[in-house]
Each structure stands twice: as C-alpha cells, then as structure tokens.
Amino acid sequence: MRGERLLRLLLLLQSSGRLTAAQAAETLEVSVPTARRDLEALAAAGVPVYSKPGRGGGWQLVGGARTDLTGLTEPETLSLFGLLGPASAGNPEATRALSKLLLAVPRPFRDHARTAWAATVVDSVGWGQQPTAEPASVADLRSAVIGRREVELTYLPRSGPRQRRRLHPLGVVAKAGQWYLLAATPAGLRSFRADRVAEVRQTAATFEAPEGFDLSTAWAEVADRVERLRTPVPATVRVAARHVDVILTQFAGEVVVAGDPATLVIRAHLAHGLAEQLAGWSNAVEVVTPPEVRAELARIGAELLGRYAPGGLPD
C-alpha cells in the first residue's frame, strides 16, 4: 500500500539525513520513478522535505536528520495525517511511528490531526463491484469528517428520485476500490456510496462523534450486516488441511475459519450456486450444513452419474 510506503520513506529520511531517489528505490524495492513520485507526494502533503540537485545532492528533511514538523500549517498537518493514517491500521510499528509524528506537530493542530488519522478506513474485501477512481465527493466528505461539520448531501439512490440528506459524517471507507461514507442519521448509522453523492455542502453546524466511536469497528459491523444480506446462505464445511488455503483464496471475503483450521463457514447468495462451486472439489470437501446445500450436491452428483456412468443418459 502506498500510504505505508510513504510512512517508511519518511522514517528513512529521518534516519538517513539525506538520500537519493535511487537509494530510496533500492531500500523500498520500487522503481526510481516511483520513489521520486513518493518523495514529491510527501513534499506536497506538507512534510518539510526538499531536494538538492547536483553531485552530493538528494532529498532531506529541513533541519537535517530529525523530523521537525513545527512549521506545518493546519491544512498541511491534516493532509499529512489523512495520507498516512490508513497505512498504520493493523501495523503496531507504523502506529507507534505516527504517534511520535503527532507529538511533533503544533499543539493546536493535534486534535484535528488525530481525527484526520482516523478519518479513513481501507477495507480490501470487495462486494463484487469493479474498482473505480476516487469520486470527487470524497475530498469534501473527508474534510467534513475532520472538521466535524454537519453536511447536506444531494444523494442519488439506487432507485427513486434524488434525496436531500442532512447528516453527521463520521468517516470515509475505501472498500476494494469503492468509496463509502459512514454517517450518523436520525435513523442511526448509515452508509452511502460516495459515487452517488452528487453534491456536498458543509453547514455551519458542528457535532461530536458518539462516545467511544471507532470507525474501524463501526464499519466492520456495517459490512457484516451488508454481507449477511448479500449472502444469506451459510454452509459449514470440513476441508482437508492441504486444501484450506486454496478454499480461502477461492471464496475470499465470503469464508471464515470456524473452530479448528479445517472447518470453514462459506456464505453465498443461493444454495444451488454454492453447491455448484463446491461440486468441483468432489470428496475433498464435506458439507456439514445446511441440508439445502447437501441436497443440491446430491442432485448434481446424480446428474453427473446419470450422464457419465456406463449406460448413462443418452446425449
């Protein structure tokens, strides 16, 4: 992920004092043009890094090898933590590093910097949709999340007329290339497709996030509800240990390990569709429940036997 690479690059600058794009590329295992673009992205985000051309030149932080972020403006601070925040998720070392950077920014900006850090969640498991470019609305939505500003949206639902919604934006989520807004509404937490947001207007009203709110946890709960609606048929299967990793890859996003490593729960939209996918595994997979999937497998087996057994069905 690029955000994690940028964080590594920033720490590399801090420890090295000065390095060339070629040196950065070698350490990060990327091409020289990619390393150069990453260095330029740090500079654009407000990190006090500059390049010195010529022999003996390279990229370095203002002030030498230490990270001195006291010259950042508030917009630069928010841009920096909004860029690097998602990279620290699930990475204890990156989280500790970003915590240290937080202490280096001007004190009045720290609360908003913390909010920017937590304003975006990256969820790599898709819902069967094609990835899209980041919608134009995302930048405005993220800004409202960081500023805790109430917004008015013009929203285009899947069906029906456009809607005017007034809500409290709590975070944006990138889910396998699709962008969503998670917001507090009078009816509770709701998610909105960012590419269906036709217009965003920040109001003068501010709000406080619900006590104890955590975007990652809240999104996981929303995603679980959506997943159960998308795939209402769960099947418990036993798998030979040597096949577990392949099954996990085949059903990525729709399978979890239940109990022992060889027992999996696979979710699907329809029983016969799941049976058709599992039939190819023959006796390497045993479906324990539900009876509907077992019955579908028996039907598929009977059809195959009727066609391919000696004296089977004629063409």
PDB file of C-alpha atoms in Angstrom:
ATOM      1  CA  MET A   1       0.000   0.000   0.000  1.00  0.00           C
ATOM      2  CA  ARG A   2       1.358   3.414  -0.948  1.00  0.00           C
ATOM      3  CA  GLY A   3       0.477   5.023   2.399  1.00  0.00           C
ATOM      4  CA  GLU A   4       2.618   2.519   4.297  1.00  0.00           C
ATOM      5  CA  ARG A   5       5.455   3.065   1.825  1.00  0.00           C
ATOM      6  CA  LEU A   6       5.280   6.825   2.370  1.00  0.00           C
ATOM      7  CA  LEU A   7       5.490   6.333   6.112  1.00  0.00           C
ATOM      8  CA  ARG A   8       8.541   4.095   5.669  1.00  0.00           C
ATOM      9  CA  LEU A   9      10.060   6.704   3.389  1.00  0.00           C
ATOM     10  CA  LEU A  10       9.548   9.442   5.966  1.00  0.00           C
ATOM     11  CA  LEU A  11      11.232   7.332   8.657  1.00  0.00           C
ATOM     12  CA  LEU A  12      14.041   6.558   6.217  1.00  0.00           C
ATOM     13  CA  LEU A  13      14.613  10.275   5.650  1.00  0.00           C
ATOM     14  CA  GLN A  14      14.671  10.809   9.394  1.00  0.00           C
ATOM     15  CA  SER A  15      17.294   8.129   9.947  1.00  0.00           C
ATOM     16  CA  SER A  16      19.425   8.774   6.851  1.00  0.00           C
ATOM     17  CA  GLY A  17      19.589  12.529   6.834  1.00  0.00           C
ATOM     18  CA  ARG A  18      19.868  12.645   3.048  1.00  0.00           C
ATOM     19  CA  LEU A  19      19.230  10.080   0.314  1.00  0.00           C
ATOM     20  CA  THR A  20      18.752   9.971  -3.418  1.00  0.00           C
ATOM     21  CA  ALA A  21      15.687   8.663  -5.216  1.00  0.00           C
ATOM     22  CA  ALA A  22      17.789   5.691  -6.326  1.00  0.00           C
ATOM     23  CA  GLN A  23      18.734   4.872  -2.722  1.00  0.00           C
ATOM     24  CA  ALA A  24      15.118   5.165  -1.634  1.00  0.00           C
ATOM     25  CA  ALA A  25      14.022   2.930  -4.517  1.00  0.00           C
ATOM     26  CA  GLU A  26      16.538   0.250  -3.554  1.00  0.00           C
ATOM     27  CA  THR A  27      15.500   0.250   0.113  1.00  0.00           C
ATOM     28  CA  LEU A  28      11.748   0.290  -0.609  1.00  0.00           C
ATOM     29  CA  GLU A  29      12.078  -2.186  -3.511  1.00  0.00           C
ATOM     30  CA  VAL A  30      10.329   0.069  -6.035  1.00  0.00           C
ATOM     31  CA  SER A  31      11.389   1.780  -9.254  1.00  0.00           C
ATOM     32  CA  VAL A  32      13.287   5.069  -9.172  1.00  0.00           C
ATOM     33  CA  PRO A  33      10.355   6.989 -10.768  1.00  0.00           C
ATOM     34  CA  THR A  34       8.016   5.566  -8.100  1.00  0.00           C
ATOM     35  CA  ALA A  35      10.401   6.606  -5.315  1.00  0.00           C
ATOM     36  CA  ARG A  36      10.679  10.085  -6.814  1.00  0.00           C
ATOM     37  CA  ARG A  37       6.867  10.401  -7.003  1.00  0.00           C
ATOM     38  CA  ASP A  38       6.619   9.298  -3.357  1.00  0.00           C
ATOM     39  CA  LEU A  39       9.152  11.931  -2.285  1.00  0.00           C
ATOM     40  CA  GLU A  40       7.229  14.565  -4.207  1.00  0.00           C
ATOM     41  CA  ALA A  41       3.976  13.368  -2.578  1.00  0.00           C
ATOM     42  CA  LEU A  42       5.482  13.879   0.893  1.00  0.00           C
ATOM     43  CA  ALA A  43       6.520  17.398  -0.058  1.00  0.00           C
ATOM     44  CA  ALA A  44       3.041  18.126  -1.477  1.00  0.00           C
ATOM     45  CA  ALA A  45       1.450  16.860   1.747  1.00  0.00           C
ATOM     46  CA  GLY A  46       3.396  19.436   3.739  1.00  0.00           C
ATOM     47  CA  VAL A  47       6.294  17.380   5.065  1.00  0.00           C
ATOM     48  CA  PRO A  48       9.348  19.717   5.257  1.00  0.00           C
ATOM     49  CA  VAL A  49      11.390  17.726   2.745  1.00  0.00           C
ATOM     50  CA  TYR A  50      13.321  19.244  -0.130  1.00  0.00           C
ATOM     51  CA  SER A  51      15.646  18.119  -2.908  1.00  0.00           C
ATOM     52  CA  LYS A  52      19.162  19.371  -3.529  1.00  0.00           C
ATOM     53  CA  PRO A  53      20.289  18.890  -7.138  1.00  0.00           C
ATOM     54  CA  GLY A  54      23.777  18.061  -8.321  1.00  0.00           C
ATOM     55  CA  ARG A  55      26.594  15.881  -7.086  1.00  0.00           C
ATOM     56  CA  GLY A  56      26.263  15.075  -3.403  1.00  0.00           C
ATOM     57  CA  GLY A  57      22.628  16.153  -3.507  1.00  0.00           C
ATOM     58  CA  GLY A  58      19.476  14.238  -2.733  1.00  0.00           C
ATOM     59  CA  TRP A  59      16.376  14.556  -0.607  1.00  0.00           C
ATOM     60  CA  GLN A  60      16.417  15.532   3.058  1.00  0.00           C
ATOM     61  CA  LEU A  61      14.274  16.920   5.835  1.00  0.00           C
ATOM     62  CA  VAL A  62      14.597  20.569   6.749  1.00  0.00           C
ATOM     63  CA  GLY A  63      16.906  20.746   9.752  1.00  0.00           C
ATOM     64  CA  GLY A  64      18.842  17.614   8.865  1.00  0.00           C
ATOM     65  CA  ALA A  65      18.076  14.145  10.067  1.00  0.00           C
ATOM     66  CA  ARG A  66      15.410  14.956  12.631  1.00  0.00           C
ATOM     67  CA  THR A  67      11.730  15.353  11.917  1.00  0.00           C
ATOM     68  CA  ASP A  68      10.800  18.915  12.797  1.00  0.00           C
ATOM     69  CA  LEU A  69       7.157  19.435  11.887  1.00  0.00           C
ATOM     70  CA  THR A  70       6.613  22.660  13.801  1.00  0.00           C
ATOM     71  CA  GLY A  71       6.470  24.659  10.580  1.00  0.00           C
ATOM     72  CA  LEU A  72       3.390  22.866   9.262  1.00  0.00           C
ATOM     73  CA  THR A  73       0.164  24.756   8.729  1.00  0.00           C
ATOM     74  CA  GLU A  74      -3.086  23.145   9.854  1.00  0.00           C
ATOM     75  CA  PRO A  75      -4.167  22.151   6.293  1.00  0.00           C
ATOM     76  CA  GLU A  76      -0.726  20.606   5.730  1.00  0.00           C
ATOM     77  CA  THR A  77      -0.964  18.707   9.014  1.00  0.00           C
ATOM     78  CA  LEU A  78      -4.407  17.333   8.144  1.00  0.00           C
ATOM     79  CA  SER A  79      -3.248  16.358   4.659  1.00  0.00           C
ATOM     80  CA  LEU A  80      -0.233  14.515   6.056  1.00  0.00           C
ATOM     81  CA  PHE A  81      -2.146  12.509   8.685  1.00  0.00           C
ATOM     82  CA  GLY A  82      -5.024  11.848   6.294  1.00  0.00           C
ATOM     83  CA  LEU A  83      -2.478  10.400   3.864  1.00  0.00           C
ATOM     84  CA  LEU A  84      -0.547   8.251   6.343  1.00  0.00           C
ATOM     85  CA  GLY A  85      -3.296   7.317   8.801  1.00  0.00           C
ATOM     86  CA  PRO A  86      -4.764   4.346   6.909  1.00  0.00           C
ATOM     87  CA  ALA A  87      -1.269   2.891   6.481  1.00  0.00           C
ATOM     88  CA  SER A  88      -0.909   2.416  10.235  1.00  0.00           C
ATOM     89  CA  ALA A  89      -4.035   0.253  10.614  1.00  0.00           C
ATOM     90  CA  GLY A  90      -3.098  -3.171  11.971  1.00  0.00           C
ATOM     91  CA  ASN A  91       0.592  -2.261  11.965  1.00  0.00           C
ATOM     92  CA  PRO A  92       1.883  -1.652  15.519  1.00  0.00           C
ATOM     93  CA  GLU A  93       5.234  -0.242  14.362  1.00  0.00           C
ATOM     94  CA  ALA A  94       3.566   2.182  11.951  1.00  0.00           C
ATOM     95  CA  THR A  95       1.099   3.213  14.658  1.00  0.00           C
ATOM     96  CA  ARG A  96       3.919   3.972  17.090  1.00  0.00           C
ATOM     97  CA  ALA A  97       5.771   5.928  14.406  1.00  0.00           C
ATOM     98  CA  LEU A  98       2.712   8.005  13.562  1.00  0.00           C
ATOM     99  CA  SER A  99       2.123   8.640  17.264  1.00  0.00           C
ATOM    100  CA  LYS A 100       5.620  10.102  17.509  1.00  0.00           C
ATOM    101  CA  LEU A 101       4.963  12.285  14.466  1.00  0.00           C
ATOM    102  CA  LEU A 102       1.773  13.507  16.095  1.00  0.00           C
ATOM    103  CA  LEU A 103       3.787  14.863  19.015  1.00  0.00           C
ATOM    104  CA  ALA A 104       5.940  16.844  16.564  1.00  0.00           C
ATOM    105  CA  VAL A 105       3.112  18.864  15.028  1.00  0.00           C
ATOM    106  CA  PRO A 106       1.971  22.185  16.508  1.00  0.00           C
ATOM    107  CA  ARG A 107      -0.062  21.561  19.661  1.00  0.00           C
ATOM    108  CA  PRO A 108      -3.201  23.442  18.478  1.00  0.00           C
ATOM    109  CA  PHE A 109      -3.447  21.130  15.455  1.00  0.00           C
ATOM    110  CA  ARG A 110      -3.162  17.804  17.259  1.00  0.00           C
ATOM    111  CA  ASP A 111      -6.851  17.121  17.910  1.00  0.00           C
ATOM    112  CA  HIS A 112      -7.736  17.636  14.262  1.00  0.00           C
ATOM    113  CA  ALA A 113      -4.656  15.630  13.256  1.00  0.00           C
ATOM    114  CA  ARG A 114      -5.912  12.695  15.355  1.00  0.00           C
ATOM    115  CA  THR A 115      -9.292  12.979  13.637  1.00  0.00           C
ATOM    116  CA  ALA A 116      -7.622  13.072  10.211  1.00  0.00           C
ATOM    117  CA  TRP A 117      -5.606   9.992  11.177  1.00  0.00           C
ATOM    118  CA  ALA A 118      -8.815   8.058  11.907  1.00  0.00           C
ATOM    119  CA  ALA A 119     -10.999   9.564   9.178  1.00  0.00           C
ATOM    120  CA  THR A 120     -10.402   6.846   6.572  1.00  0.00           C
ATOM    121  CA  VAL A 121     -10.588   3.063   6.724  1.00  0.00           C
ATOM    122  CA  VAL A 122      -9.269   0.778   3.976  1.00  0.00           C
ATOM    123  CA  ASP A 123     -11.238  -2.475   3.563  1.00  0.00           C
ATOM    124  CA  SER A 124      -9.655  -4.731   0.929  1.00  0.00           C
ATOM    125  CA  VAL A 125     -12.531  -7.228   0.657  1.00  0.00           C
ATOM    126  CA  GLY A 126     -14.876  -6.315  -2.188  1.00  0.00           C
ATOM    127  CA  TRP A 127     -18.601  -6.803  -2.700  1.00  0.00           C
ATOM    128  CA  GLY A 128     -18.343  -7.946  -6.308  1.00  0.00           C
ATOM    129  CA  GLN A 129     -18.109  -4.414  -7.707  1.00  0.00           C
ATOM    130  CA  GLN A 130     -15.492  -3.086 -10.090  1.00  0.00           C
ATOM    131  CA  PRO A 131     -12.969  -0.641  -8.558  1.00  0.00           C
ATOM    132  CA  THR A 132     -13.462   2.986  -9.525  1.00  0.00           C
ATOM    133  CA  ALA A 133     -11.440   6.173  -9.296  1.00  0.00           C
ATOM    134  CA  GLU A 134     -11.888   8.166  -6.099  1.00  0.00           C
ATOM    135  CA  PRO A 135     -15.113  10.181  -6.550  1.00  0.00           C
ATOM    136  CA  ALA A 136     -14.847  13.969  -6.377  1.00  0.00           C
ATOM    137  CA  SER A 137     -17.098  13.986  -3.304  1.00  0.00           C
ATOM    138  CA  VAL A 138     -14.580  12.079  -1.150  1.00  0.00           C
ATOM    139  CA  ALA A 139     -12.311  15.076  -0.518  1.00  0.00           C
ATOM    140  CA  ASP A 140     -15.257  17.214   0.657  1.00  0.00           C
ATOM    141  CA  LEU A 141     -16.630  14.384   2.784  1.00  0.00           C
ATOM    142  CA  ARG A 142     -13.239  13.740   4.402  1.00  0.00           C
ATOM    143  CA  SER A 143     -12.883  17.463   5.124  1.00  0.00           C
ATOM    144  CA  ALA A 144     -16.279  17.473   6.857  1.00  0.00           C
ATOM    145  CA  VAL A 145     -15.320  14.373   8.870  1.00  0.00           C
ATOM    146  CA  ILE A 146     -12.120  16.014  10.093  1.00  0.00           C
ATOM    147  CA  GLY A 147     -13.824  19.307  10.894  1.00  0.00           C
ATOM    148  CA  ARG A 148     -16.837  17.563  12.495  1.00  0.00           C
ATOM    149  CA  ARG A 149     -19.101  19.665  10.293  1.00  0.00           C
ATOM    150  CA  GLU A 150     -22.686  18.676   9.566  1.00  0.00           C
ATOM    151  CA  VAL A 151     -23.329  18.281   5.827  1.00  0.00           C
ATOM    152  CA  GLU A 152     -26.217  18.440   3.413  1.00  0.00           C
ATOM    153  CA  LEU A 153     -25.999  15.879   0.625  1.00  0.00           C
ATOM    154  CA  THR A 154     -27.729  15.514  -2.669  1.00  0.00           C
ATOM    155  CA  TYR A 155     -27.849  11.737  -2.949  1.00  0.00           C
ATOM    156  CA  LEU A 156     -28.808   9.537  -5.883  1.00  0.00           C
ATOM    157  CA  PRO A 157     -30.231   6.254  -4.512  1.00  0.00           C
ATOM    158  CA  ARG A 158     -30.242   3.000  -6.459  1.00  0.00           C
ATOM    159  CA  SER A 159     -33.856   3.693  -7.439  1.00  0.00           C
ATOM    160  CA  GLY A 160     -36.238   6.601  -6.998  1.00  0.00           C
ATOM    161  CA  PRO A 161     -35.717  10.362  -7.046  1.00  0.00           C
ATOM    162  CA  ARG A 162     -32.642  12.152  -5.698  1.00  0.00           C
ATOM    163  CA  GLN A 163     -32.661  12.879  -1.973  1.00  0.00           C
ATOM    164  CA  ARG A 164     -31.574  15.753   0.197  1.00  0.00           C
ATOM    165  CA  ARG A 165     -29.954  14.352   3.336  1.00  0.00           C
ATOM    166  CA  ARG A 166     -28.666  16.235   6.386  1.00  0.00           C
ATOM    167  CA  LEU A 167     -26.277  14.126   8.423  1.00  0.00           C
ATOM    168  CA  HIS A 168     -23.145  13.895  10.545  1.00  0.00           C
ATOM    169  CA  PRO A 169     -20.200  12.390   8.584  1.00  0.00           C
ATOM    170  CA  LEU A 170     -18.127  10.068  10.762  1.00  0.00           C
ATOM    171  CA  GLY A 171     -15.656   8.573   8.293  1.00  0.00           C
ATOM    172  CA  VAL A 172     -14.905   7.500   4.743  1.00  0.00           C
ATOM    173  CA  VAL A 173     -14.109   3.940   3.739  1.00  0.00           C
ATOM    174  CA  ALA A 174     -12.260   2.612   0.705  1.00  0.00           C
ATOM    175  CA  LYS A 175     -13.597  -0.900   0.129  1.00  0.00           C
ATOM    176  CA  ALA A 176     -11.722  -2.670  -2.656  1.00  0.00           C
ATOM    177  CA  GLY A 177     -11.792   0.415  -4.868  1.00  0.00           C
ATOM    178  CA  GLN A 178     -15.310   1.592  -3.969  1.00  0.00           C
ATOM    179  CA  TRP A 179     -15.761   4.556  -1.628  1.00  0.00           C
ATOM    180  CA  TYR A 180     -18.375   4.903   1.103  1.00  0.00           C
ATOM    181  CA  LEU A 181     -19.387   7.463   3.703  1.00  0.00           C
ATOM    182  CA  LEU A 182     -20.378   6.280   7.168  1.00  0.00           C
ATOM    183  CA  ALA A 183     -22.629   8.847   8.813  1.00  0.00           C
ATOM    184  CA  ALA A 184     -24.913   9.342  11.794  1.00  0.00           C
ATOM    185  CA  THR A 185     -28.532   9.968  10.774  1.00  0.00           C
ATOM    186  CA  PRO A 186     -31.781  10.256  12.769  1.00  0.00           C
ATOM    187  CA  ALA A 187     -32.310   6.555  11.958  1.00  0.00           C
ATOM    188  CA  GLY A 188     -28.840   5.553  13.229  1.00  0.00           C
ATOM    189  CA  LEU A 189     -25.563   4.759  11.462  1.00  0.00           C
ATOM    190  CA  ARG A 190     -25.933   4.509   7.695  1.00  0.00           C
ATOM    191  CA  SER A 191     -23.517   4.001   4.796  1.00  0.00           C
ATOM    192  CA  PHE A 192     -23.699   5.908   1.492  1.00  0.00           C
ATOM    193  CA  ARG A 193     -21.963   5.229  -1.814  1.00  0.00           C
ATOM    194  CA  ALA A 194     -19.652   8.187  -2.454  1.00  0.00           C
ATOM    195  CA  ASP A 195     -20.127   7.918  -6.222  1.00  0.00           C
ATOM    196  CA  ARG A 196     -23.841   8.562  -5.695  1.00  0.00           C
ATOM    197  CA  VAL A 197     -23.216  11.800  -3.818  1.00  0.00           C
ATOM    198  CA  ALA A 198     -23.999  14.493  -6.387  1.00  0.00           C
ATOM    199  CA  GLU A 199     -23.327  17.459  -4.102  1.00  0.00           C
ATOM    200  CA  VAL A 200     -21.847  18.115  -0.655  1.00  0.00           C
ATOM    201  CA  ARG A 201     -22.393  21.270   1.334  1.00  0.00           C
ATOM    202  CA  GLN A 202     -20.854  21.796   4.753  1.00  0.00           C
ATOM    203  CA  THR A 203     -23.141  23.687   7.104  1.00  0.00           C
ATOM    204  CA  ALA A 204     -22.114  25.969   9.943  1.00  0.00           C
ATOM    205  CA  ALA A 205     -23.272  23.382  12.494  1.00  0.00           C
ATOM    206  CA  THR A 206     -20.725  21.157  14.212  1.00  0.00           C
ATOM    207  CA  PHE A 207     -21.242  17.885  16.056  1.00  0.00           C
ATOM    208  CA  GLU A 208     -19.481  15.455  18.356  1.00  0.00           C
ATOM    209  CA  ALA A 209     -18.884  11.851  17.394  1.00  0.00           C
ATOM    210  CA  PRO A 210     -20.777   9.287  19.510  1.00  0.00           C
ATOM    211  CA  GLU A 211     -18.933   8.468  22.715  1.00  0.00           C
ATOM    212  CA  GLY A 212     -16.409   5.712  22.158  1.00  0.00           C
ATOM    213  CA  PHE A 213     -16.923   5.750  18.388  1.00  0.00           C
ATOM    214  CA  ASP A 214     -14.261   3.909  16.379  1.00  0.00           C
ATOM    215  CA  LEU A 215     -14.540   3.997  12.601  1.00  0.00           C
ATOM    216  CA  SER A 216     -12.934   0.585  12.006  1.00  0.00           C
ATOM    217  CA  THR A 217     -15.248  -1.139  14.491  1.00  0.00           C
ATOM    218  CA  ALA A 218     -18.357   0.656  13.251  1.00  0.00           C
ATOM    219  CA  TRP A 219     -17.569  -0.143   9.623  1.00  0.00           C
ATOM    220  CA  ALA A 220     -16.936  -3.815  10.452  1.00  0.00           C
ATOM    221  CA  GLU A 221     -20.440  -4.007  11.944  1.00  0.00           C
ATOM    222  CA  VAL A 222     -21.995  -2.313   8.902  1.00  0.00           C
ATOM    223  CA  ALA A 223     -20.050  -4.538   6.491  1.00  0.00           C
ATOM    224  CA  ASP A 224     -21.134  -7.649   8.399  1.00  0.00           C
ATOM    225  CA  ARG A 225     -24.813  -6.653   8.118  1.00  0.00           C
ATOM    226  CA  VAL A 226     -24.459  -5.979   4.396  1.00  0.00           C
ATOM    227  CA  GLU A 227     -22.587  -9.253   3.874  1.00  0.00           C
ATOM    228  CA  ARG A 228     -25.362 -11.209   5.577  1.00  0.00           C
ATOM    229  CA  LEU A 229     -27.932  -9.589   3.298  1.00  0.00           C
ATOM    230  CA  ARG A 230     -25.798 -10.302   0.213  1.00  0.00           C
ATOM    231  CA  THR A 231     -25.018 -13.897   1.192  1.00  0.00           C
ATOM    232  CA  PRO A 232     -27.846 -15.250   3.372  1.00  0.00           C
ATOM    233  CA  VAL A 233     -26.888 -18.939   2.910  1.00  0.00           C
ATOM    234  CA  PRO A 234     -24.064 -20.074   5.246  1.00  0.00           C
ATOM    235  CA  ALA A 235     -22.554 -23.530   4.797  1.00  0.00           C
ATOM    236  CA  THR A 236     -20.261 -25.223   7.292  1.00  0.00           C
ATOM    237  CA  VAL A 237     -17.716 -27.413   5.504  1.00  0.00           C
ATOM    238  CA  ARG A 238     -14.832 -29.641   6.508  1.00  0.00           C
ATOM    239  CA  VAL A 239     -11.790 -29.403   4.289  1.00  0.00           C
ATOM    240  CA  ALA A 240      -8.637 -31.479   4.010  1.00  0.00           C
ATOM    241  CA  ALA A 241      -5.861 -29.430   5.586  1.00  0.00           C
ATOM    242  CA  ARG A 242      -3.852 -29.267   2.363  1.00  0.00           C
ATOM    243  CA  HIS A 243      -6.776 -27.553   0.591  1.00  0.00           C
ATOM    244  CA  VAL A 244      -7.638 -24.902   3.198  1.00  0.00           C
ATOM    245  CA  ASP A 245      -5.520 -22.101   1.713  1.00  0.00           C
ATOM    246  CA  VAL A 246      -6.924 -22.697  -1.786  1.00  0.00           C
ATOM    247  CA  ILE A 247     -10.513 -22.626  -0.481  1.00  0.00           C
ATOM    248  CA  LEU A 248      -9.808 -19.421   1.425  1.00  0.00           C
ATOM    249  CA  THR A 249      -8.496 -17.859  -1.784  1.00  0.00           C
ATOM    250  CA  GLN A 250     -11.379 -19.107  -3.947  1.00  0.00           C
ATOM    251  CA  PHE A 251     -14.043 -17.756  -1.586  1.00  0.00           C
ATOM    252  CA  ALA A 252     -12.108 -14.699  -0.371  1.00  0.00           C
ATOM    253  CA  GLY A 253     -14.375 -12.345   1.538  1.00  0.00           C
ATOM    254  CA  GLU A 254     -17.112 -14.956   1.876  1.00  0.00           C
ATOM    255  CA  VAL A 255     -15.375 -17.551   4.049  1.00  0.00           C
ATOM    256  CA  VAL A 256     -14.183 -17.637   7.660  1.00  0.00           C
ATOM    257  CA  VAL A 257     -12.419 -20.260   9.737  1.00  0.00           C
ATOM    258  CA  ALA A 258     -14.779 -21.704  12.345  1.00  0.00           C
ATOM    259  CA  GLY A 259     -13.234 -23.516  15.285  1.00  0.00           C
ATOM    260  CA  ASP A 260     -10.461 -25.793  14.039  1.00  0.00           C
ATOM    261  CA  PRO A 261      -8.482 -24.687  10.948  1.00  0.00           C
ATOM    262  CA  ALA A 262     -10.099 -27.367   8.738  1.00  0.00           C
ATOM    263  CA  THR A 263     -13.680 -26.250   9.432  1.00  0.00           C
ATOM    264  CA  LEU A 264     -14.854 -23.285   7.365  1.00  0.00           C
ATOM    265  CA  VAL A 265     -18.075 -21.318   7.003  1.00  0.00           C
ATOM    266  CA  ILE A 266     -18.731 -20.208   3.439  1.00  0.00           C
ATOM    267  CA  ARG A 267     -21.535 -17.756   2.658  1.00  0.00           C
ATOM    268  CA  ALA A 268     -23.385 -17.496  -0.644  1.00  0.00           C
ATOM    269  CA  HIS A 269     -26.469 -15.907  -2.164  1.00  0.00           C
ATOM    270  CA  LEU A 270     -28.138 -19.167  -3.230  1.00  0.00           C
ATOM    271  CA  ALA A 271     -27.781 -22.783  -2.084  1.00  0.00           C
ATOM    272  CA  HIS A 272     -27.532 -24.226  -5.597  1.00  0.00           C
ATOM    273  CA  GLY A 273     -24.881 -21.660  -6.602  1.00  0.00           C
ATOM    274  CA  LEU A 274     -22.708 -22.624  -3.638  1.00  0.00           C
ATOM    275  CA  ALA A 275     -23.229 -26.330  -4.366  1.00  0.00           C
ATOM    276  CA  GLU A 276     -22.104 -25.829  -7.957  1.00  0.00           C
ATOM    277  CA  GLN A 277     -18.863 -24.209  -6.767  1.00  0.00           C
ATOM    278  CA  LEU A 278     -18.196 -26.921  -4.181  1.00  0.00           C
ATOM    279  CA  ALA A 279     -19.033 -29.811  -6.513  1.00  0.00           C
ATOM    280  CA  GLY A 280     -15.697 -29.427  -8.257  1.00  0.00           C
ATOM    281  CA  TRP A 281     -13.948 -30.347  -5.030  1.00  0.00           C
ATOM    282  CA  SER A 282     -15.570 -33.792  -5.042  1.00  0.00           C
ATOM    283  CA  ASN A 283     -14.911 -35.596  -1.737  1.00  0.00           C
ATOM    284  CA  ALA A 284     -12.104 -33.207  -0.692  1.00  0.00           C
ATOM    285  CA  VAL A 285     -14.817 -31.044   0.900  1.00  0.00           C
ATOM    286  CA  GLU A 286     -17.614 -32.304   3.152  1.00  0.00           C
ATOM    287  CA  VAL A 287     -20.655 -30.048   3.618  1.00  0.00           C
ATOM    288  CA  VAL A 288     -21.948 -30.454   7.185  1.00  0.00           C
ATOM    289  CA  THR A 289     -24.819 -27.969   6.974  1.00  0.00           C
ATOM    290  CA  PRO A 290     -27.261 -26.801   5.716  1.00  0.00           C
ATOM    291  CA  PRO A 291     -29.403 -29.641   4.284  1.00  0.00           C
ATOM    292  CA  GLU A 292     -30.269 -27.483   1.247  1.00  0.00           C
ATOM    293  CA  VAL A 293     -26.652 -27.387   0.044  1.00  0.00           C
ATOM    294  CA  ARG A 294     -26.190 -31.112   0.719  1.00  0.00           C
ATOM    295  CA  ALA A 295     -29.334 -31.847  -1.292  1.00  0.00           C
ATOM    296  CA  GLU A 296     -28.086 -29.703  -4.182  1.00  0.00           C
ATOM    297  CA  LEU A 297     -24.779 -31.562  -4.190  1.00  0.00           C
ATOM    298  CA  ALA A 298     -26.652 -34.881  -4.243  1.00  0.00           C
ATOM    299  CA  ARG A 299     -28.714 -33.663  -7.198  1.00  0.00           C
ATOM    300  CA  ILE A 300     -25.570 -32.556  -9.078  1.00  0.00           C
ATOM    301  CA  GLY A 301     -23.925 -35.910  -8.315  1.00  0.00           C
ATOM    302  CA  ALA A 302     -26.947 -37.840  -9.572  1.00  0.00           C
ATOM    303  CA  GLU A 303     -26.972 -35.824 -12.797  1.00  0.00           C
ATOM    304  CA  LEU A 304     -23.263 -36.478 -13.376  1.00  0.00           C
ATOM    305  CA  LEU A 305     -23.683 -40.171 -12.604  1.00  0.00           C
ATOM    306  CA  GLY A 306     -26.600 -40.399 -14.990  1.00  0.00           C
ATOM    307  CA  ARG A 307     -24.604 -38.841 -17.795  1.00  0.00           C
ATOM    308  CA  TYR A 308     -21.181 -40.432 -17.342  1.00  0.00           C
ATOM    309  CA  ALA A 309     -21.786 -43.865 -15.766  1.00  0.00           C
ATOM    310  CA  PRO A 310     -21.826 -46.796 -18.217  1.00  0.00           C
ATOM    311  CA  GLY A 311     -25.264 -46.912 -19.753  1.00  0.00           C
ATOM    312  CA  GLY A 312     -25.998 -43.331 -18.581  1.00  0.00           C
ATOM    313  CA  LEU A 313     -28.356 -40.848 -20.169  1.00  0.00           C
ATOM    314  CA  PRO A 314     -28.065 -40.548 -23.949  1.00  0.00           C
ATOM    315  CA  ASP A 315     -26.995 -37.240 -25.478  1.00  0.00           C
TER     316      ASP A 315
END
